[in-house]
Amino acid sequence: MEKMDNTVIQLEHITKNYNIYKKNIQRVRGIFFGKEAAEVKHALRDVSLTINKGERVIVTGPVEAGCTSLLSIIAGVIYPTKGKIRTRGKVNAFLNMRAGFENEATCRENIYLKANVLGIPKAVIKNHVEEIIEELELKDYIDIPLKRAPKGTPLRICLAVHLLMDTDIMIIDENFNSGGVHIRQECIDKIQRYFETHPDVTLVISTSQLGMTNNVCTRGLFMEDGVITFDGTPREIYEKYRALSKRATQPNEEPDSSESSEGGDGMEEKDIEQE
Amino acid sequence: MRTLIKLIKENIEHRDQMWQLAKTYQKTKYRGSDMGLAWAFVKPVMYIVVFYFAISIGFKSAKGVEGLICPYFVWLSIGMIAFFYMRDMILNGASCFRKYAALVSRAKYPVGTLPTTVCVSYMLLHFGMLAIGIVVSLIFGNMPSIYWIQIPFYMALMFITSFFWSIGTGLISVVYKDFYNFLQVINQAIFWLSAILFDVNGLTPGLQKAFLFNPITYIVEGYRNAFCRHVWFFEEPVKLLCFLIILAIMALIALMMYKKLIKRIPDVL
């Protein structure tokens, strides 16, 4: 692939290990004196990946497959143990909607706070803040503390502010499960509309809302145990993920990371039916 | 050295973000209470008054400080005001990364600005407290003098000290939680070990030497020299030198920690 023109994300032999220590003092010894950890968790094993400009990639897999680690490394939030990563352009990392929010502050203040964390200049957000309030119908509770606002509000504010950011690469690690079905649909529609109007933005997303992949994504990656085991179309990924969900007899017991919860599963099917 | 330049660059580049976060830090802290931010000032003022009564009435040692050009109460207040900033920084500086864990491990945020954020945010309170201190000073008839222009100098030293303190201890307490608990324990002792209530110059020479190596004492004394004694900072070069040596050691440790740990803390937090 032509490195110069099209590649926006390039990972070369990325390995990420987490050292698990039973006691804090062991961690100190490990860091300063090079003692080996009691247990090493391999989150990513020798992953190489090239993503071109304008590609929309969905990454999914079972619990602890390494999706979150992969996305965090691309975002530049955590650092790989081994390997090289190159990204070109401004990265917009939507990894945790809570990051930057202050529960005691009002919704309006939180719009500014989130924008500040993302590095959006105050002048820009000021121009858009009324627009956001209008669009999200926040008028009634814009000046009450965020903790008293309806449940889906942080997610909606977060997404709205993220989509304002001037960006080349967008990374989303979110299940959109906060606040109910209609909020989830609203978020998905929003992302769809955003990418219709921004064809140059590259997307890497890890979510259990696979329904949206057919409309937004152009490529799918399936991860298992820290390795990308399948690189294909979003439809193929969807089938693989469905098979996986069926295999899991009790989805409720699964930790809620990048995996399906009961609500997520129902939604996926709905999305597909709508097409 | 390269680490320091990188750190300063990061802070300058993202100063707007840092400034917004610092303002919010204090703004939201007393949210929900009617008096709001006023509490941040009521508490320390109360503290000073209580200590004044305890010492001047209880122990009757208020006349123990020599060479003052102002009442004992002013001397006590000014010293305490400088001390309050550093007391706040000892614990809050040490938790600067932990408080913003989500920003460190789950958001693309310039992490190097977090220690500055906490330092700046408490500096805002300190400005308020200092204004109260000046008013107290004027009420007791201690008029402004040319010596007062030293205050920004001592303030800068205080800021730099707490900056390096926050980086060093902030990082250590991420990887080693017990360290933070340890700081909580010694936080009380530091008050008594920093010569806030009694005059260093009235101690035996041996003890005075020991206090040379306490940076808190140096800054508290500096504030008092400017307000209550009319002594220039260059009139006490040995003290200044000792302070700078301690500061340099702190800075060195902090930068070493930064270089070693900054890429690891997202995994731990």
XYZ file of C-alpha atoms in Angstrom:
544
model
C 0.000 0.000 0.000
C 1.219 3.518 -0.730
C 2.348 4.707 2.614
C 2.521 8.332 1.653
C -0.911 8.934 0.237
C -3.590 6.906 1.798
C -2.519 5.271 5.030
C -3.698 7.112 8.095
C -3.186 4.406 10.691
C -0.348 1.939 10.607
C 0.398 -0.599 13.297
C 3.506 -2.733 13.079
C 3.809 -5.765 15.323
C 1.989 -4.191 18.224
C 2.138 -6.168 21.439
C 0.519 -5.036 24.635
C 1.073 -6.802 27.920
C -0.402 -5.900 31.245
C 1.511 -6.922 34.307
C -0.750 -8.125 37.037
C 0.587 -7.683 40.546
C -0.930 -8.988 43.688
C 0.563 -6.229 45.804
C 1.494 -2.637 45.161
C 5.016 -3.106 46.383
C 5.543 -5.767 43.738
C 4.592 -3.266 41.090
C 7.148 -0.819 42.446
C 9.786 -3.540 42.322
C 8.707 -4.445 38.836
C 8.960 -0.910 37.526
C 12.121 0.208 39.242
C 14.116 -2.965 39.617
C 12.870 -4.975 36.668
C 11.422 -7.832 38.667
C 9.069 -9.993 36.718
C 5.361 -9.815 37.345
C 3.508 -12.681 38.917
C 1.172 -12.791 35.983
C 1.239 -11.214 32.534
C -1.925 -10.618 30.592
C -1.420 -10.495 26.852
C -3.954 -8.017 25.544
C -2.514 -7.776 22.049
C -0.150 -10.229 20.386
C 1.881 -8.985 17.463
C -0.887 -7.105 15.701
C -0.133 -5.457 12.372
C -2.762 -3.386 10.660
C -3.078 -0.727 8.004
C -6.113 1.503 7.719
C -6.567 3.888 4.836
C -8.114 7.278 4.704
C -11.893 7.239 4.669
C -12.193 3.621 5.774
C -14.773 2.847 8.444
C -13.657 -0.118 10.440
C -15.662 -2.043 12.973
C -13.657 -4.039 15.483
C -15.387 -6.683 17.531
C -14.836 -9.950 19.300
C -15.517 -11.806 22.524
C -14.750 -10.430 25.970
C -11.069 -9.641 26.533
C -10.276 -10.067 22.861
C -8.233 -6.858 22.979
C -10.581 -4.519 21.101
C -10.393 -1.803 23.732
C -6.628 -2.080 24.000
C -6.302 -1.822 20.242
C -8.463 1.278 20.090
C -6.736 2.902 23.045
C -3.364 2.349 21.427
C -4.514 3.819 18.119
C -5.904 6.773 20.074
C -2.526 7.236 21.735
C -3.977 6.964 25.215
C -2.026 3.882 26.242
C 1.338 2.845 24.917
C 2.252 -0.490 23.334
C 4.735 -2.765 25.058
C 6.355 -3.499 21.717
C 5.847 -2.372 18.181
C 5.352 0.810 16.235
C 2.291 2.872 15.604
C 1.854 5.754 13.209
C -1.235 7.875 12.781
C -1.708 10.819 10.489
C -4.035 13.642 11.346
C -6.071 14.708 14.310
C -7.384 11.868 16.435
C -10.781 12.159 18.070
C -11.013 9.482 20.752
C -14.428 8.680 22.184
C -13.404 6.016 24.683
C -15.185 6.935 27.862
C -18.086 9.318 27.971
C -17.398 10.142 31.610
C -13.910 11.485 30.977
C -13.952 15.194 31.604
C -17.469 15.372 32.970
C -18.084 16.848 36.384
C -21.213 15.532 38.073
C -21.679 18.631 40.197
C -21.489 20.998 37.256
C -24.532 21.876 35.184
C -25.216 20.357 31.784
C -24.241 23.585 30.117
C -20.939 23.742 31.989
C -20.320 20.134 31.104
C -20.650 20.893 27.413
C -17.820 23.375 27.845
C -15.827 20.980 30.024
C -16.030 18.181 27.524
C -15.078 20.510 24.710
C -12.129 21.680 26.769
C -10.929 18.149 27.366
C -11.126 17.461 23.646
C -9.197 20.636 22.897
C -12.024 22.414 21.094
C -11.448 26.161 21.429
C -13.935 27.981 23.610
C -14.980 30.299 20.807
C -16.020 27.342 18.632
C -18.074 25.612 21.295
C -19.686 28.894 22.249
C -21.080 29.200 18.742
C -22.496 25.715 18.869
C -23.737 25.402 22.404
C -27.252 26.715 21.705
C -27.415 24.456 18.687
C -26.598 21.435 20.845
C -29.156 22.391 23.481
C -31.780 22.865 20.800
C -30.969 19.638 19.027
C -30.886 17.482 22.143
C -33.930 19.231 23.620
C -32.004 19.944 26.791
C -33.742 23.241 27.479
C -35.568 22.084 30.618
C -32.553 20.841 32.481
C -29.608 22.619 30.968
C -28.852 24.490 34.198
C -29.220 21.678 36.705
C -26.304 19.490 37.798
C -25.463 16.688 35.412
C -26.081 14.093 38.100
C -29.770 15.050 38.206
C -30.245 15.092 34.451
C -31.967 12.132 32.743
C -29.890 9.041 32.370
C -28.873 9.270 28.750
C -27.814 12.909 28.937
C -24.061 12.436 29.448
C -23.906 10.134 26.448
C -25.871 12.515 24.245
C -23.848 15.553 25.257
C -20.645 13.612 24.833
C -21.490 12.463 21.328
C -22.678 15.904 20.265
C -19.442 17.519 21.411
C -17.278 14.805 19.873
C -18.948 15.264 16.513
C -18.150 18.970 16.643
C -14.462 18.321 16.779
C -12.429 18.981 13.694
C -10.951 15.559 13.088
C -9.269 13.138 10.679
C -9.522 9.911 12.619
C -12.435 9.082 14.862
C -12.202 6.313 17.396
C -15.306 5.159 19.231
C -15.411 2.546 21.958
C -18.918 2.713 23.288
C -21.952 0.490 23.395
C -24.543 3.283 23.450
C -26.483 1.358 26.037
C -27.005 4.235 28.423
C -30.496 5.649 28.589
C -32.685 3.359 26.562
C -33.613 2.322 23.066
C -34.579 5.679 21.601
C -31.357 7.305 22.766
C -29.359 4.503 21.250
C -31.184 4.961 17.969
C -30.631 8.703 18.126
C -26.876 8.214 18.589
C -26.631 5.712 15.788
C -28.553 7.955 13.420
C -26.315 10.831 14.358
C -23.147 8.927 13.625
C -24.604 7.784 10.322
C -25.480 11.316 9.299
C -22.076 12.551 10.380
C -20.272 10.110 8.164
C -22.529 10.828 5.219
C -21.387 14.433 5.369
C -17.752 13.730 6.276
C -16.517 11.150 3.766
C -12.837 11.860 4.491
C -12.966 11.010 8.167
C -11.610 7.588 9.069
C -13.555 5.646 11.669
C -12.483 2.848 13.956
C -15.342 1.707 16.124
C -15.866 -1.035 18.646
C -19.452 -1.460 19.704
C -22.065 -4.079 20.276
C -24.478 -2.136 18.059
C -23.498 -4.065 14.990
C -26.625 -2.969 13.190
C -25.049 0.330 12.348
C -22.072 -1.296 10.713
C -23.971 -2.101 7.564
C -24.805 1.522 6.983
C -21.607 3.143 8.138
C -18.738 0.699 8.093
C -16.815 -0.540 5.094
C -14.583 -3.060 6.780
C -14.750 -5.381 9.736
C -12.140 -6.875 12.008
C -12.776 -9.781 14.316
C -10.447 -10.217 17.251
C -9.859 -13.194 19.455
C -7.396 -13.405 22.299
C -5.312 -10.438 21.214
C -5.059 -11.358 17.551
C -7.028 -10.176 14.534
C -8.448 -13.442 13.298
C -10.636 -12.159 10.534
C -10.527 -9.156 8.227
C -13.559 -8.847 6.006
C -16.791 -7.048 5.315
C -19.017 -5.729 8.107
C -21.686 -8.256 7.094
C -19.305 -11.149 7.669
C -18.318 -9.718 11.020
C -21.954 -9.407 11.907
C -22.565 -13.077 11.170
C -19.540 -14.093 13.200
C -20.652 -11.984 16.103
C -24.163 -13.384 15.958
C -22.791 -16.896 16.069
C -20.732 -15.932 19.066
C -23.701 -14.429 20.900
C -25.724 -17.554 20.284
C -22.938 -19.706 21.675
C -22.931 -17.763 24.872
C -25.815 -19.349 26.677
C -26.126 -16.714 29.370
C -25.218 -13.338 27.964
C -26.179 -11.640 31.229
C -23.182 -13.014 33.012
C -20.701 -11.521 30.595
C -18.866 -8.465 31.784
C -20.076 -5.368 30.048
C -17.061 -4.328 27.998
C -17.336 -4.610 24.267
C -19.861 -7.333 24.452
C -23.515 -7.838 24.019
C -25.965 -7.183 26.760
C -29.546 -8.265 26.426
C -30.644 -4.897 25.105
C -27.856 -4.826 22.563
C -28.830 -8.069 20.967
C -32.412 -7.130 20.432
C -31.385 -3.888 18.868
C -29.060 -5.412 16.373
C -31.788 -7.486 14.894
C -34.089 -4.541 14.697
C -31.503 -2.567 12.797
C -31.058 -5.282 10.286
C -34.761 -5.637 9.762
C -35.084 -1.980 9.036
C -32.898 -2.203 6.000
C 16.581 18.255 31.140
C 14.923 17.185 27.928
C 12.015 15.872 29.965
C 11.648 19.264 31.622
C 11.608 21.106 28.311
C 9.047 18.684 26.954
C 6.906 19.129 30.038
C 7.051 22.922 29.869
C 6.254 22.857 26.159
C 3.238 20.675 26.777
C 2.024 23.038 29.457
C 2.444 26.116 27.296
C 0.782 24.501 24.314
C -2.252 23.416 26.286
C -2.461 26.308 28.727
C -6.071 27.112 27.804
C -7.241 23.589 28.564
C -5.265 23.598 31.795
C -6.698 26.950 32.840
C -10.306 25.906 32.216
C -9.860 22.722 34.204
C -8.186 24.569 37.072
C -11.064 27.028 37.315
C -13.652 24.255 37.296
C -11.789 22.390 40.010
C -12.517 25.109 42.565
C -15.834 26.163 41.107
C -17.505 22.795 41.476
C -15.944 21.851 44.781
C -18.456 23.712 46.926
C -21.408 23.333 44.540
C -24.701 22.823 46.230
C -23.894 24.813 49.338
C -25.383 28.277 49.560
C -22.184 30.007 50.539
C -20.297 28.237 47.788
C -16.709 29.272 47.360
C -16.828 31.394 50.515
C -16.292 28.189 52.469
C -12.857 27.905 50.974
C -11.963 31.118 52.847
C -14.032 30.743 55.991
C -12.285 27.544 56.984
C -8.699 28.840 56.981
C -9.680 32.136 58.582
C -11.348 30.216 61.388
C -8.204 28.130 61.720
C -6.020 31.188 62.148
C -8.309 32.784 64.702
C -8.513 29.595 66.752
C -4.752 29.211 66.805
C -4.330 32.847 67.737
C -6.547 32.468 70.758
C -5.030 29.170 71.747
C -1.531 30.551 71.650
C -1.916 34.105 72.846
C -4.391 33.328 75.609
C -3.709 29.684 76.339
C 0.077 29.594 76.153
C 0.746 33.312 76.576
C 3.699 33.124 74.230
C 2.520 35.733 71.792
C 5.399 37.999 72.656
C 7.907 35.287 71.868
C 8.629 36.485 68.343
C 11.315 39.125 68.220
C 12.088 41.827 65.721
C 8.548 42.181 64.433
C 7.325 45.498 63.106
C 3.726 44.393 63.324
C 1.421 42.626 65.772
C 1.778 38.902 66.388
C -1.594 38.239 64.778
C -0.378 39.553 61.421
C 2.781 37.472 61.684
C 0.688 34.388 62.397
C -1.830 35.071 59.622
C 0.727 35.714 56.902
C 2.662 32.584 57.778
C -0.460 30.473 57.945
C -1.712 31.763 54.595
C 1.487 30.672 52.886
C 1.326 27.393 54.756
C -2.270 26.671 53.764
C -1.340 26.647 50.109
C 1.434 24.159 50.696
C -0.698 22.051 53.000
C -3.359 21.810 50.301
C -0.719 20.929 47.772
C 0.819 18.138 49.815
C -2.257 15.956 49.455
C -4.019 17.392 46.430
C -0.786 17.601 44.487
C -0.118 13.978 45.292
C -3.519 12.985 43.945
C -3.347 15.080 40.773
C -3.226 12.082 38.446
C -5.552 9.925 40.476
C -8.239 12.564 40.606
C -8.237 12.784 36.830
C -7.866 9.055 36.250
C -10.428 9.068 33.449
C -8.501 11.728 31.588
C -5.255 9.826 31.945
C -6.394 6.380 30.956
C -9.492 6.899 28.816
C -9.108 10.184 26.974
C -6.625 11.856 24.731
C -5.601 14.609 27.085
C -2.237 16.318 27.678
C -1.459 14.509 30.922
C 1.579 16.656 31.687
C -0.693 19.589 32.435
C -2.516 17.882 35.303
C 0.014 18.779 38.038
C -0.049 22.374 36.831
C -3.842 22.312 36.879
C -3.927 21.474 40.574
C -1.151 23.963 41.428
C -2.867 26.769 39.524
C -6.272 26.003 40.929
C -5.037 26.281 44.513
C -3.024 29.337 43.556
C -6.347 31.034 42.771
C -7.476 30.366 46.336
C -4.129 31.576 47.598
C -4.611 34.914 45.839
C -7.881 35.292 47.696
C -6.289 34.365 51.013
C -3.416 36.729 50.395
C -5.874 39.538 49.792
C -7.406 38.734 53.185
C -3.899 38.729 54.677
C -3.164 42.157 53.257
C -6.436 43.516 54.617
C -5.617 42.075 58.058
C -2.187 43.600 57.836
C -3.601 47.031 56.986
C -6.206 46.838 59.736
C -3.432 46.245 62.273
C -1.576 49.236 60.952
C 1.103 47.421 58.983
C 1.361 49.644 55.913
C 2.601 48.513 52.484
C 6.320 48.850 51.984
C 8.902 48.216 49.318
C 9.622 44.841 50.951
C 6.230 43.607 49.853
C 7.419 43.298 46.265
C 9.221 40.131 47.349
C 5.909 38.348 47.654
C 5.701 37.408 43.946
C 9.214 36.010 44.235
C 8.303 33.742 47.136
C 5.044 32.904 45.447
C 6.909 31.755 42.361
C 9.217 29.601 44.491
C 6.181 28.137 46.203
C 4.544 27.402 42.873
C 7.637 25.744 41.418
C 8.125 23.652 44.538
C 4.559 22.416 44.514
C 4.739 21.772 40.776
C 7.625 19.351 41.144
C 6.108 17.929 44.295
C 2.871 17.166 42.451
C 4.628 15.473 39.560
C 6.802 13.311 41.779
C 4.335 12.328 44.447
C 1.421 12.261 42.006
C 3.143 9.601 39.945
C 4.399 7.606 42.894
C 0.997 7.480 44.513
C -0.447 6.080 41.294
C 1.872 3.100 41.216
C 2.129 2.784 44.984
C -1.082 3.620 46.763
C 0.351 3.207 50.234
C 2.508 6.236 49.594
C -0.564 8.452 49.490
C -1.798 7.063 52.787
C 1.626 7.710 54.222
C 1.414 11.343 53.108
C -1.949 11.669 54.801
C -0.380 10.534 58.043
C 2.610 12.851 57.909
C 0.511 15.779 56.705
C -0.348 16.557 60.317
C 3.235 16.296 61.448
C 4.406 18.663 58.730
C 2.459 21.477 60.334
C 4.453 21.165 63.527
C 7.715 20.457 61.733
C 7.541 23.590 59.641
C 7.715 26.249 62.326
C 4.382 27.843 61.580
C 3.375 28.721 65.129
C 6.764 29.468 66.603
C 9.682 31.533 65.428
C 12.598 29.647 63.871
C 15.004 32.398 64.824
C 14.222 31.865 68.477
C 15.393 28.236 68.444
C 18.785 26.793 69.311
C 21.360 27.006 66.474
C 21.268 23.258 65.971
C 17.536 23.212 65.402
C 17.762 26.256 63.166
C 20.146 24.348 60.929
C 17.700 21.475 60.706
C 14.983 23.840 59.557
C 17.207 25.078 56.743
C 16.283 21.946 54.851
C 12.547 22.352 55.136
C 11.371 24.215 52.040
C 8.029 25.001 53.667
C 9.764 26.803 56.490
C 11.788 28.835 54.025
C 8.739 30.045 52.132
C 6.707 30.761 55.261
C 9.619 32.701 56.678
C 9.997 34.503 53.369
C 6.412 35.721 53.468
C 6.919 36.839 57.035
C 10.178 38.583 56.249
C 8.440 40.578 53.578
C 5.441 41.515 55.683
C 6.595 41.607 59.265
C 10.362 41.945 59.372
C 11.474 43.892 56.334
C 14.288 41.594 55.352
C 15.288 41.077 51.727
C 15.699 37.556 50.394
C 19.319 38.222 49.438
C 20.152 39.140 53.009
C 19.931 35.452 53.909
C 21.903 33.733 51.141
C 22.574 30.533 53.085
C 18.889 29.896 53.579
C 18.174 30.604 49.945
C 20.949 28.274 48.827
C 19.736 25.443 51.033
C 16.244 25.915 49.695
C 17.446 25.836 46.105
C 19.448 22.662 46.718
C 16.375 20.921 48.117
C 14.301 22.214 45.230
C 16.835 20.939 42.712
C 16.805 17.492 44.300
C 13.009 17.451 44.267
C 12.938 18.526 40.644
C 15.434 15.857 39.682
C 13.467 13.094 41.376
C 10.200 14.386 39.905
C 11.577 14.459 36.374
C 13.098 11.020 36.720
C 9.744 9.699 37.866
C 8.023 11.469 35.016
C 10.319 9.961 32.438
C 9.991 6.521 33.904
C 6.311 6.394 34.766
C 4.274 8.679 32.549
C 3.708 6.013 29.908
C 2.872 3.387 32.480
C 0.250 5.109 34.573
C -2.572 4.717 32.021
C -2.235 0.957 32.535
C -2.480 1.236 36.300
C -5.219 3.828 36.685
